[in-house]
XYZ file of C-alpha atoms in Angstrom:
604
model
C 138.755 109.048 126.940
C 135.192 109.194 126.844
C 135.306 112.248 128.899
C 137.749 113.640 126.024
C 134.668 113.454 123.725
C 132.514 114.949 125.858
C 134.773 117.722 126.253
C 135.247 117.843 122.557
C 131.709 118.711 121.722
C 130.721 121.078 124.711
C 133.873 122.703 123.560
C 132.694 122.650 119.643
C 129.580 124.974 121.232
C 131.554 127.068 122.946
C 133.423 127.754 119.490
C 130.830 127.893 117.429
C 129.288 130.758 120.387
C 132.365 132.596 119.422
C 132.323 132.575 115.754
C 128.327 133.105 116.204
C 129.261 137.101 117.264
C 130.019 138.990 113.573
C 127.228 136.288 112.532
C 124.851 138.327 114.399
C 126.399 141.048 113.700
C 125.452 140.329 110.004
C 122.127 139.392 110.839
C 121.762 142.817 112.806
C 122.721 144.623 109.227
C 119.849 142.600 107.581
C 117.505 143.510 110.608
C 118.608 147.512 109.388
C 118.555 146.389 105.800
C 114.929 145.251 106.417
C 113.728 148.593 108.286
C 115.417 150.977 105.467
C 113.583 148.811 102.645
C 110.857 146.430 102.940
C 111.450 144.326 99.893
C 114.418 142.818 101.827
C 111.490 141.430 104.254
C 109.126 140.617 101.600
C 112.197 139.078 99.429
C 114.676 137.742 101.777
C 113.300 137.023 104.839
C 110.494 135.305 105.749
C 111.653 131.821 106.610
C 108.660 130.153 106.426
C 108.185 130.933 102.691
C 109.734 128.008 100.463
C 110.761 129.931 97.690
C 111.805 132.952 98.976
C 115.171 132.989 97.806
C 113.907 132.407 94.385
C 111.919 135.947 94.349
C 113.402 138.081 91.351
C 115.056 141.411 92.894
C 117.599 144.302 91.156
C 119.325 144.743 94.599
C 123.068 144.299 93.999
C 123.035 142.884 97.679
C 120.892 139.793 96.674
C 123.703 137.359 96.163
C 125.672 138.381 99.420
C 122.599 138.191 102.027
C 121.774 134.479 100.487
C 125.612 134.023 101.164
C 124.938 134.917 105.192
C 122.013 132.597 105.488
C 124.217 129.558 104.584
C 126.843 130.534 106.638
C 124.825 131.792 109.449
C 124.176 128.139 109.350
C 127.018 126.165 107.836
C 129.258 128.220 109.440
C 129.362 126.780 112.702
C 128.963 123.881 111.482
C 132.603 123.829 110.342
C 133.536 125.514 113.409
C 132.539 122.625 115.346
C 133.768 120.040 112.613
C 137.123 121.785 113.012
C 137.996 122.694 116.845
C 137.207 118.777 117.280
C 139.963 117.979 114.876
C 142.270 120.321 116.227
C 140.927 118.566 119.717
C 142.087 115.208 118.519
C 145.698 116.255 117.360
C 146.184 118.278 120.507
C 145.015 115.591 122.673
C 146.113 112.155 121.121
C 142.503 110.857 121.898
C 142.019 106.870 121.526
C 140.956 105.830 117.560
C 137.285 104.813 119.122
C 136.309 107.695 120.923
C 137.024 109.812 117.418
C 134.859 107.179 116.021
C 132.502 107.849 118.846
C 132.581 111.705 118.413
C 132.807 111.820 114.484
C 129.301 109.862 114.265
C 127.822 112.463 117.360
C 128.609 115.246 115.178
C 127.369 113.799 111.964
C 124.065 112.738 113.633
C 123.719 116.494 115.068
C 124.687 118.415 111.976
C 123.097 115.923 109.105
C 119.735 117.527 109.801
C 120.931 120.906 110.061
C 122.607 120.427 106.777
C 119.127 119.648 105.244
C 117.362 122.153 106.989
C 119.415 124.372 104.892
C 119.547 122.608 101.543
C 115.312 123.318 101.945
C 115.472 126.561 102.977
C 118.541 127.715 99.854
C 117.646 125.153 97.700
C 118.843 125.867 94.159
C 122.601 124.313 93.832
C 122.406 123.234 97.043
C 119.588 120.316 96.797
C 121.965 119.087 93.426
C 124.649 119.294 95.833
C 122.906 117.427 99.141
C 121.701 114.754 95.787
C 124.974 113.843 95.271
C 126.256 113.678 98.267
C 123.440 111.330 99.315
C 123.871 108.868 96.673
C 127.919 109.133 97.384
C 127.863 106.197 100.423
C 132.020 105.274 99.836
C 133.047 108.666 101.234
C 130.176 110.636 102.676
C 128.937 109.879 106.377
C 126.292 107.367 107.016
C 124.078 110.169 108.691
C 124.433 112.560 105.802
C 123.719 110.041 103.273
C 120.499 108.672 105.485
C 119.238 112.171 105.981
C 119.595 113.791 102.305
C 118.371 110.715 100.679
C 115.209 112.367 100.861
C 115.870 114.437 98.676
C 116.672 111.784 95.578
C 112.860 111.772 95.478
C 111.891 115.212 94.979
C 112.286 118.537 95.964
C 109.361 120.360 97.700
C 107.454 121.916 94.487
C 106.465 125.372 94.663
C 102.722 126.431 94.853
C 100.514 125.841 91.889
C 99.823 129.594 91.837
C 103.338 131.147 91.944
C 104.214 127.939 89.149
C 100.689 130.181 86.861
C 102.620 133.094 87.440
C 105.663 132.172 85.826
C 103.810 130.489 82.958
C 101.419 133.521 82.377
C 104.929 135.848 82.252
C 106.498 133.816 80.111
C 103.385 133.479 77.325
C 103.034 137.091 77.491
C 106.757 138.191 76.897
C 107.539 135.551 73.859
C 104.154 134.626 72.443
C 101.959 137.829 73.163
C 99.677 135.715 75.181
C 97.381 135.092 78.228
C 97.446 131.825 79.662
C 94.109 131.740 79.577
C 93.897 131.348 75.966
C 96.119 128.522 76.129
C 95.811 126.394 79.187
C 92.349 125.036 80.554
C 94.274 124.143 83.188
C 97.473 123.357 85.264
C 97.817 120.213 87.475
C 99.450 117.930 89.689
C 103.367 118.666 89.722
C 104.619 115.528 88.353
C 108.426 116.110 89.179
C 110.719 118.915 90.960
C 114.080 119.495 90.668
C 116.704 122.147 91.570
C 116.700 124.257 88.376
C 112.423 124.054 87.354
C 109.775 121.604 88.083
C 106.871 119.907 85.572
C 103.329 119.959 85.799
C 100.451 118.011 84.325
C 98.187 120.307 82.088
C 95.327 120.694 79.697
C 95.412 123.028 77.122
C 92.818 125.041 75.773
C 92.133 122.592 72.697
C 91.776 119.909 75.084
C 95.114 117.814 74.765
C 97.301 116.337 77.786
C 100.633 118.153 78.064
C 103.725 118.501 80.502
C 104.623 121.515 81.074
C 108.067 122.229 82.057
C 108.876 125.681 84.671
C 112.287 126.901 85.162
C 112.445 128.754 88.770
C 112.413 132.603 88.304
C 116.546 133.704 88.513
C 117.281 130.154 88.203
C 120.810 130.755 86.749
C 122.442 133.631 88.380
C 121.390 131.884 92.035
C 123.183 129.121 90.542
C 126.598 131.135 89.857
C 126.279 132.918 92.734
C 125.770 129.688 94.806
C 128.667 127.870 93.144
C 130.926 130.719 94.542
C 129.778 129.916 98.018
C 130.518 126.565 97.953
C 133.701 126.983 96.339
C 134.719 128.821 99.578
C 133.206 125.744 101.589
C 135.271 123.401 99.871
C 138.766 126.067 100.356
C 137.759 125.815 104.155
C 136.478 122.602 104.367
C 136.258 120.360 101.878
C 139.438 120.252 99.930
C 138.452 116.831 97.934
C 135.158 118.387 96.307
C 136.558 120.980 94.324
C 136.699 118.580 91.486
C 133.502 117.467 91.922
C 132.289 120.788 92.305
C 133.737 121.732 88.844
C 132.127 118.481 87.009
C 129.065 119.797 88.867
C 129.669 123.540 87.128
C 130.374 122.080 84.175
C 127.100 119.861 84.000
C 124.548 122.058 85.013
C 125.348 125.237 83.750
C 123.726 124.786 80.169
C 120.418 123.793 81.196
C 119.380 127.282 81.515
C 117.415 127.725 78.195
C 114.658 125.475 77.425
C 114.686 126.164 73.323
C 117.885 124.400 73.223
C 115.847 121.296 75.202
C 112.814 121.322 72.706
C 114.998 121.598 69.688
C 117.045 118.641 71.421
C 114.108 116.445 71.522
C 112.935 117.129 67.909
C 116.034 116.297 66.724
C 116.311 113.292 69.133
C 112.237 112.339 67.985
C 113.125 112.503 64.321
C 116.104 109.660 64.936
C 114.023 107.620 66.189
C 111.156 107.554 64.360
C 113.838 106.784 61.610
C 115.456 103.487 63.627
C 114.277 100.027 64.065
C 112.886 101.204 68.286
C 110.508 103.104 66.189
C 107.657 100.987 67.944
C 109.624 100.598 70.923
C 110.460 104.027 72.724
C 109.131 107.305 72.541
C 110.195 110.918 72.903
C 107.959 113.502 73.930
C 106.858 116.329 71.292
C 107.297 119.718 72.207
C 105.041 122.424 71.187
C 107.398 124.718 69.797
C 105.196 127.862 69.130
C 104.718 127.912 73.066
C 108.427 127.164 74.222
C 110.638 129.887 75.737
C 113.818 130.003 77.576
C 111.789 129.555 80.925
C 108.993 126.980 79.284
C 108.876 123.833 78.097
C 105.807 122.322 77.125
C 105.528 118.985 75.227
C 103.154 116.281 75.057
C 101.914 114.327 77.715
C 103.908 110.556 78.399
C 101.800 108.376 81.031
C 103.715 105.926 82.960
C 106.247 105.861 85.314
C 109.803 106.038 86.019
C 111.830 103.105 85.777
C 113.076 103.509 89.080
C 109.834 103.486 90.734
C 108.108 100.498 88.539
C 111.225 97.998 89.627
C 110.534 99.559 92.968
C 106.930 98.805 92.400
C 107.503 95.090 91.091
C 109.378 94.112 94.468
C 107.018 95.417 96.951
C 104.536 93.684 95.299
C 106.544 90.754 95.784
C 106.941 91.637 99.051
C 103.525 91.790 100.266
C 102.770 95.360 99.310
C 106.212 96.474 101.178
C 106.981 99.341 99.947
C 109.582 100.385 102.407
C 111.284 96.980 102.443
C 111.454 97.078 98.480
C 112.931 100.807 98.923
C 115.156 98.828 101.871
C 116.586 96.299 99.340
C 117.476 99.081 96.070
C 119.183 101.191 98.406
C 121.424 98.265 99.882
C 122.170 97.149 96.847
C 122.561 100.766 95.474
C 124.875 101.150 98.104
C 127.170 97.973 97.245
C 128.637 99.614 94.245
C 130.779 101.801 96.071
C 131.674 100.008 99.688
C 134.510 97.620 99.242
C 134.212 95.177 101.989
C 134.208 91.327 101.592
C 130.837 91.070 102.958
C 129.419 93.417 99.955
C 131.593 91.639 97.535
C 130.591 88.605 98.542
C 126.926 89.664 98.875
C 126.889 90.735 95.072
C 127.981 86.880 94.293
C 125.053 85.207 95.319
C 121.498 85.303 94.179
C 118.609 87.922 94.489
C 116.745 85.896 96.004
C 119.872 85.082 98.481
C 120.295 89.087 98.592
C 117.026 89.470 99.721
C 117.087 87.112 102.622
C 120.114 88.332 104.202
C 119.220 92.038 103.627
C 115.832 91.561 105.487
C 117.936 89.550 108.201
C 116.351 86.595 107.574
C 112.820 87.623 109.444
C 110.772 87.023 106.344
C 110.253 83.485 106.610
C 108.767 83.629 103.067
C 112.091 84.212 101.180
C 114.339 82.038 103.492
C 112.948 78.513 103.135
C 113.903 77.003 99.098
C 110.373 75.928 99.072
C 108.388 78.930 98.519
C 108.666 78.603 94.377
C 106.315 81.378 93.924
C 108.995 84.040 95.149
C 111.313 82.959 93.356
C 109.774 82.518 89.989
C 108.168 86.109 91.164
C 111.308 87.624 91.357
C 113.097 85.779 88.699
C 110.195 87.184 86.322
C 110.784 90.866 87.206
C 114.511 90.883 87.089
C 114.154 89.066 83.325
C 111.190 92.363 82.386
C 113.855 94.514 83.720
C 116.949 93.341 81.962
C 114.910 93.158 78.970
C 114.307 97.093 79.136
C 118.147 97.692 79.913
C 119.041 95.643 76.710
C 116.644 97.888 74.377
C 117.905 100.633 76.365
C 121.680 99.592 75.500
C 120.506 99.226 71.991
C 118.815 102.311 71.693
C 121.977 104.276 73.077
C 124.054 101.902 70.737
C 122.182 103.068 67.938
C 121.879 107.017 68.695
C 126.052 107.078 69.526
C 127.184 105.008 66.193
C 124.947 105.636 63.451
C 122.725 109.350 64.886
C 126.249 110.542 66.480
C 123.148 112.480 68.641
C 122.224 111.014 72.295
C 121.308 112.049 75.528
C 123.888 112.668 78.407
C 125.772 115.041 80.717
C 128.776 117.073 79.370
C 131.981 116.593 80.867
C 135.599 118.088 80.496
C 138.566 117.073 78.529
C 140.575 114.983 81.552
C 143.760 114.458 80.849
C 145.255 113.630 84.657
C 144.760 109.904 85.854
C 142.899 111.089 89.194
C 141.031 113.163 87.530
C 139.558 110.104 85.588
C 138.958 108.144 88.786
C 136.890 110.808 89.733
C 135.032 110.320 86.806
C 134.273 106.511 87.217
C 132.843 107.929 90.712
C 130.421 110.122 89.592
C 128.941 107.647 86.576
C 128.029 105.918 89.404
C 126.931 108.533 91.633
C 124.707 109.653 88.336
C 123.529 106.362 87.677
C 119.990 106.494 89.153
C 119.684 110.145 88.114
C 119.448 108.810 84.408
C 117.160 105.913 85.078
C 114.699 108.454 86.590
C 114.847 110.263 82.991
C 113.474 106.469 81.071
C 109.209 105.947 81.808
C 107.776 102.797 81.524
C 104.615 103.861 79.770
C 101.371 102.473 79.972
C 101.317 101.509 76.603
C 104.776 99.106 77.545
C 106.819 101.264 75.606
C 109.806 102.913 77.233
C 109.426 106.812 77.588
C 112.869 108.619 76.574
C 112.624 112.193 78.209
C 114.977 114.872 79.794
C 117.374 115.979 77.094
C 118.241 119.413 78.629
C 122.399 118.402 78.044
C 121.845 116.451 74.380
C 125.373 116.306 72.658
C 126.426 115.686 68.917
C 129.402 113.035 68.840
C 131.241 114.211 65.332
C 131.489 111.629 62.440
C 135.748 111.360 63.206
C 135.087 110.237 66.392
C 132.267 108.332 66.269
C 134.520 105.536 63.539
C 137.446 106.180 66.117
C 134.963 105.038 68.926
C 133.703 102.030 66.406
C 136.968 100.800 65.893
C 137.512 100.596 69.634
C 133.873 98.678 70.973
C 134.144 96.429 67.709
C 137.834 95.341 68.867
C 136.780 95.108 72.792
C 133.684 93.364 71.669
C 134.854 90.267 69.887
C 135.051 88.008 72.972
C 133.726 88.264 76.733
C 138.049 87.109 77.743
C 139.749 90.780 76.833
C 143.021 88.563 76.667
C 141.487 86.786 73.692
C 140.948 89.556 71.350
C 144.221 90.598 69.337
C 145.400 93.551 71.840
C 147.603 95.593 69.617
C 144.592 95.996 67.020
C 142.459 97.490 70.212
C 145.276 99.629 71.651
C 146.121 100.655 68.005
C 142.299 101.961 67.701
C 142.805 103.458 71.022
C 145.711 105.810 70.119
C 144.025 106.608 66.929
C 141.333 107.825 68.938
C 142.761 109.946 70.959
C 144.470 107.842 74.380
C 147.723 108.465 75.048
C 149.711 106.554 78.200
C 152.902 107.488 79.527
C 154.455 103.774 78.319
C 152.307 103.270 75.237
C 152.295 99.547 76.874
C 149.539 97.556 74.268
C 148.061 95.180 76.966
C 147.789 97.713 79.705
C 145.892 100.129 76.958
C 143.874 97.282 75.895
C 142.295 96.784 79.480
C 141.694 100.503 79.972
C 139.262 100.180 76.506
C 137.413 97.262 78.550
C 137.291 99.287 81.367
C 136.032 102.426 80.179
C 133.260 100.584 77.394
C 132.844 97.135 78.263
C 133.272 96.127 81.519
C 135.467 95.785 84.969
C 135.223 92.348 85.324
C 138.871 91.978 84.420
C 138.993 94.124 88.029
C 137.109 92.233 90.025
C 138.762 89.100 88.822
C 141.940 90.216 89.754
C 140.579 91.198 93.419
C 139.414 95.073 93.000
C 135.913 95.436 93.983
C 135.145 99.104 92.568
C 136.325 100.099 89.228
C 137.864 103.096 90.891
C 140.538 100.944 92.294
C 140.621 98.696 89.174
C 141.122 102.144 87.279
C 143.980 103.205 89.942
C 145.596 99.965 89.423
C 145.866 100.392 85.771
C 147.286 103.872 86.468
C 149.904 102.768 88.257
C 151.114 100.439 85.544
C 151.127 103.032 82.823
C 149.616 106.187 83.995
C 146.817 107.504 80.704
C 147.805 111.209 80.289
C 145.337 112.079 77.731
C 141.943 111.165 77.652
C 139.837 112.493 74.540
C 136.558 114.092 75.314
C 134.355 112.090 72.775
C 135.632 108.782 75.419
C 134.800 110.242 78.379
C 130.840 110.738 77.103
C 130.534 107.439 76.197
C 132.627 105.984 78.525
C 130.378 107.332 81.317
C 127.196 105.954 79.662
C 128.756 102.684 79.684
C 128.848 102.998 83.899
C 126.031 103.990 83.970
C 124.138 101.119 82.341
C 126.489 98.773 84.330
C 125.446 100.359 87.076
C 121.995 99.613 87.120
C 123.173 96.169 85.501
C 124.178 95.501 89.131
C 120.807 96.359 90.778
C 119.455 93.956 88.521
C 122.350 91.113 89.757
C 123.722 91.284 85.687
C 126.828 91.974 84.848
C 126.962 93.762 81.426
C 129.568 94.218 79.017
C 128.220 97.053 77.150
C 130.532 96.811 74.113
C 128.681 93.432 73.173
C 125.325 95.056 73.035
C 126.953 98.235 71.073
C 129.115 95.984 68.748
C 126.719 95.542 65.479
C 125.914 99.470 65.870
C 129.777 100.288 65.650
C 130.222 97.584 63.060
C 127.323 98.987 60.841
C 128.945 102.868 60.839
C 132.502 100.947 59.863
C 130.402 99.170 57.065
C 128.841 102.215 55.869
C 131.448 105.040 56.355
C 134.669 103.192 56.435
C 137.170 101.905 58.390
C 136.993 105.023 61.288
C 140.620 105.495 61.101
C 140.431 109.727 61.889
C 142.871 112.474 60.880
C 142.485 114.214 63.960
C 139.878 114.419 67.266
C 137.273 116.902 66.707
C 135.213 115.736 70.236
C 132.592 116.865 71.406
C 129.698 119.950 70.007
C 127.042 121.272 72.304
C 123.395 120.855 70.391
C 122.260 124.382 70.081
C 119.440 125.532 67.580
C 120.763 123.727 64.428
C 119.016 120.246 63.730
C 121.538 119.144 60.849
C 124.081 116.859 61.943
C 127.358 115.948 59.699
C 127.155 112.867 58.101
């Protein structure tokens, strides 16, 4: 058998040799391409420049050469992925040795796979994110290799980032940058789509300055259509994810919409009682274009990294080990084993020990108080945060209808919903990295490329619902009917209309999935498919979805911090206060959800 496997990937090169020969015979037309122009060399290919692809060009051949450098590489790739499936089927090979083989080829592709996420970059790092932070059905190897790239993405140089800037001041302000900037500094984040810098402007105050990467959004289209072919040939199962994907990132392609996002978003909040609690970056809207984004300076850091920070201190200055510990416990919301589940029952401090395999004599003997009173202390800061955070939300989606957050599609289909509950997770730690912990001890609110109005109908629909759920911790004690009533009224519809059944999806989708865990269903995705199967929910309103995700994705990182939140406790008085003041939420019809575009007026 072990010969089998052997054969199996000598024959996956022989394959991939085979499929290799119009691949060079496409590389041979770029070779000609490059002699009969030399802007294709200049533009296209010089591997060892990092943003090469990004270079602006009119050539109608741009998107298809940028299409044979992924699948000069992915291609055999799938080749090889392939023949050995075709291998197994053909040769009834022994359940171990595919295990065997399967992790071979994942260990020998996983860093060809990021090899080319660096070198296309664009959709692809959002893609290689994703699939990094998605442990229940991804590969170990991939996940372990393109977990890199949840940190950052390589930045571009400082000069190419001046170049963009000086454009940009010139075309929509009639400016140099010289008369605006003293100076532009350390990149302080880089993502797929742009990257932000620390600068000085001419008059002497801090600012961030926000870059979008020249030809940013038709790289993006184009890309999506290559991986849309990946997934036909490969992987059948991401074409939904690929669409939420489509659907999420396509209108963050014009930074006026983010500026007059976070004026809007600023004005809210100066208004509420966080007024002294968060803040949300000014932008400086005389020097804001489509490409730019600049906005006043926030010093801190991300919450992420300052509970990262807290437990290495802890830890002796461990930095890895504190990484080490997020990431296992990261990784427990999606496996469903009983050693996970059982894991998440016990202590942090328990946690701890067993995750560093007990060599850390300091957390494994009761005795060593400190620790624990060291550990107990961050986890309280932390859930403290997380509360005003659930607030603040809370406060923004009942009485502002305005808040921060990823669009997302009308579902209507029951697996298409289950998807959803895996990619609030999957999300989760994207969000926290857009929430500072400033110097000052404030909490920094930034990021609101994909702000979203939630209409005045919906938002007393969505009251009615959280204030019903919200009553008592025990779903079964609350009066069921009244929920599912508010439910319907809202928008749900389930193929029995069956009360209690419609009840427990509300607690699902904005309270908690206790109820699921309680009943033996570790992941709310199963707890979710459970529910289905009962009485399958056929229509979903839009307006739910939103919020619903938010609610994951605070319970999400209510598990890192060993809590288990029930959102609609913290978001009851909010949704009771807009019943007070606007009545009894009891909508006509569903009017959903309104992209934020220029106008800052909001209908009360």
């Amino acid at each position: 058998m072990r010969r089998h496997a052997r054969t199996i990937l000598s024959g996956g090169v022989f394959a991939t040799a085979f499929f290799l020969a119009p691949v060079h015979c496409a590389h041979f037309l770029q070779s000609a391409l490059q002699n009969a122009n030399p802007i294709f060399s200049s533009c296209y290919f010089q591997p060892t420049t990092h943003d090469k692809q990004f270079v602006a060009s009119s050539s109608f051949l741009e998107p298809s050469l940028r299409a044979v450098r992924f699948w000069r590489s992915v291609g055999p790739i799938v080749v090889h992925y392939k023949f050995t499936e075709l291998w197994f089927k053909a040769a009834h090979v022994d359940p171990q040795v595919r295990r065997e083989t399967w992790d071979k080829l994942h260990t020998i592709h996983a860093q060809t796979g990021l090899k080319v996420i660096l070198d296309l970059r664009g959709l692809f790092v959002k893609i290689g994110q994703v699939m990094s932070s998605r442990a229940d059905f991804i590969p170990r190897q991939y996940v372990d290799v393109f977990s890199s790239l949840q940190d950052s993405v390589p930045p571009w140089e400082n000069e190419r980032v001046k170049e963009i800037i000086r454009d940009s001041l010139k075309t929509c302000q009639g400016l140099q940058l010289e008369e605006v900037f003293d100076s532009i500094d350390e990149v302080l984040g880089s993502a797929s789509i742009g990257q932000v810098h620390k600068a000085k402007l001419a008059t002497g105050e801090t600012v961030a300055v926000k870059v979008m990467h020249p030809n940013a959004e038709k790289m993006f289209r184009d890309d999506f259509k290559v991986f849309r072919t990946l997934c036909k040939v490969a992987l059948p199962g991401w074409d939904p994810i690929l669409r939420e994907l489509e659907m999420q990132m396509m209108t963050e392609f014009d930074y006026n919409n983010e500026a007059h996002n976070l004026i809007c978003v600023r004005n809210n909040m100066a208004k509420s009682p966080y007024a002294n609690k968060v803040v949300v970056p000014e932008p400086n809207i005389d020097l804001c274009s489509k490409r730019l984004l600049v906005m006043n300076y926030l010093s801190g850091k991300k919450l992420a990294s300052h509970i990262e920070g807290n437990l290495a201190d802890i830890l002796d200055g461990d930095v890895t080990m504190a990484r080490k510990v997020l990431k296992a416990k990261q990784q427990a919301l999606f496996h469903s084993n009983d050693n996970i589940v059982d894991l998440q029952s016990k202590g942090f401090l328990h946690q701890l020990n067993v995750i560093l395999g007990g060599s850390n004599k300091s957390l494994s003997t009761a005795s060593n108080c400190i620790k624990a009173l060291q550990l107990a202390a961050m986890t309280n800061d932390a859930r403290r945060k997380l509360s005003l955070l659930l607030d603040v939300t809370g406060h923004q989606i009942f009485n502002d209808g305005l808040y921060n957050g990823d669009p997302h599609p009308g579902l209507s289909l029951s697996s298409e919903m289950c998807l959803f509950v895996k990619l609030a997770l999957t999300f989760f730690l994207v969000a926290i990295g857009n929430i500072l912990v400033l110097d000052c001890g404030r909490l920094g609110l930034i990021d609101y490329g994909q702000t979203r109005t939630l209409r005045k109908t919906d938002r007393l629909a969505l009251a009615r619902v959280v204030v019903g759920v919200g009553k008592s911790t025990n779903l079964m004690d609350n009066n069921l009917h009244e929920i599912a009533d508010a439910m319907r009224s809202f928008g749900f519809k389930s193929q029995h209309s069956d009360d209690v059944t419609t009840a427990k999806f509300a607690a699902l989708y904005f309270d908690s999935d206790n109820a699921g865990r309680e009943l033996g269903y570790d992941t709310p995705q199963k707890y979710l498919q459970y529910l289905n199967s009962i009485d399958p929910m056929v229509e979903v309103p839009d307006a739910a979805v939103f919020v619903a995700r938010t609610s994951f994705l605070f319970r999400g990182l209510g598990a890192l911090l060993q809590q288990s939140l029930h959102t609609s406790h913290h978001w009851r008085k909010h949704a009771l206060a807009a019943l007070e003041t606007n009545g009894d939420g009891r909508p006509l019809y569903n009017l959903g959800l309104t992209p934020v575009k220029y106008s800052m007026s909001k209908e009360i």
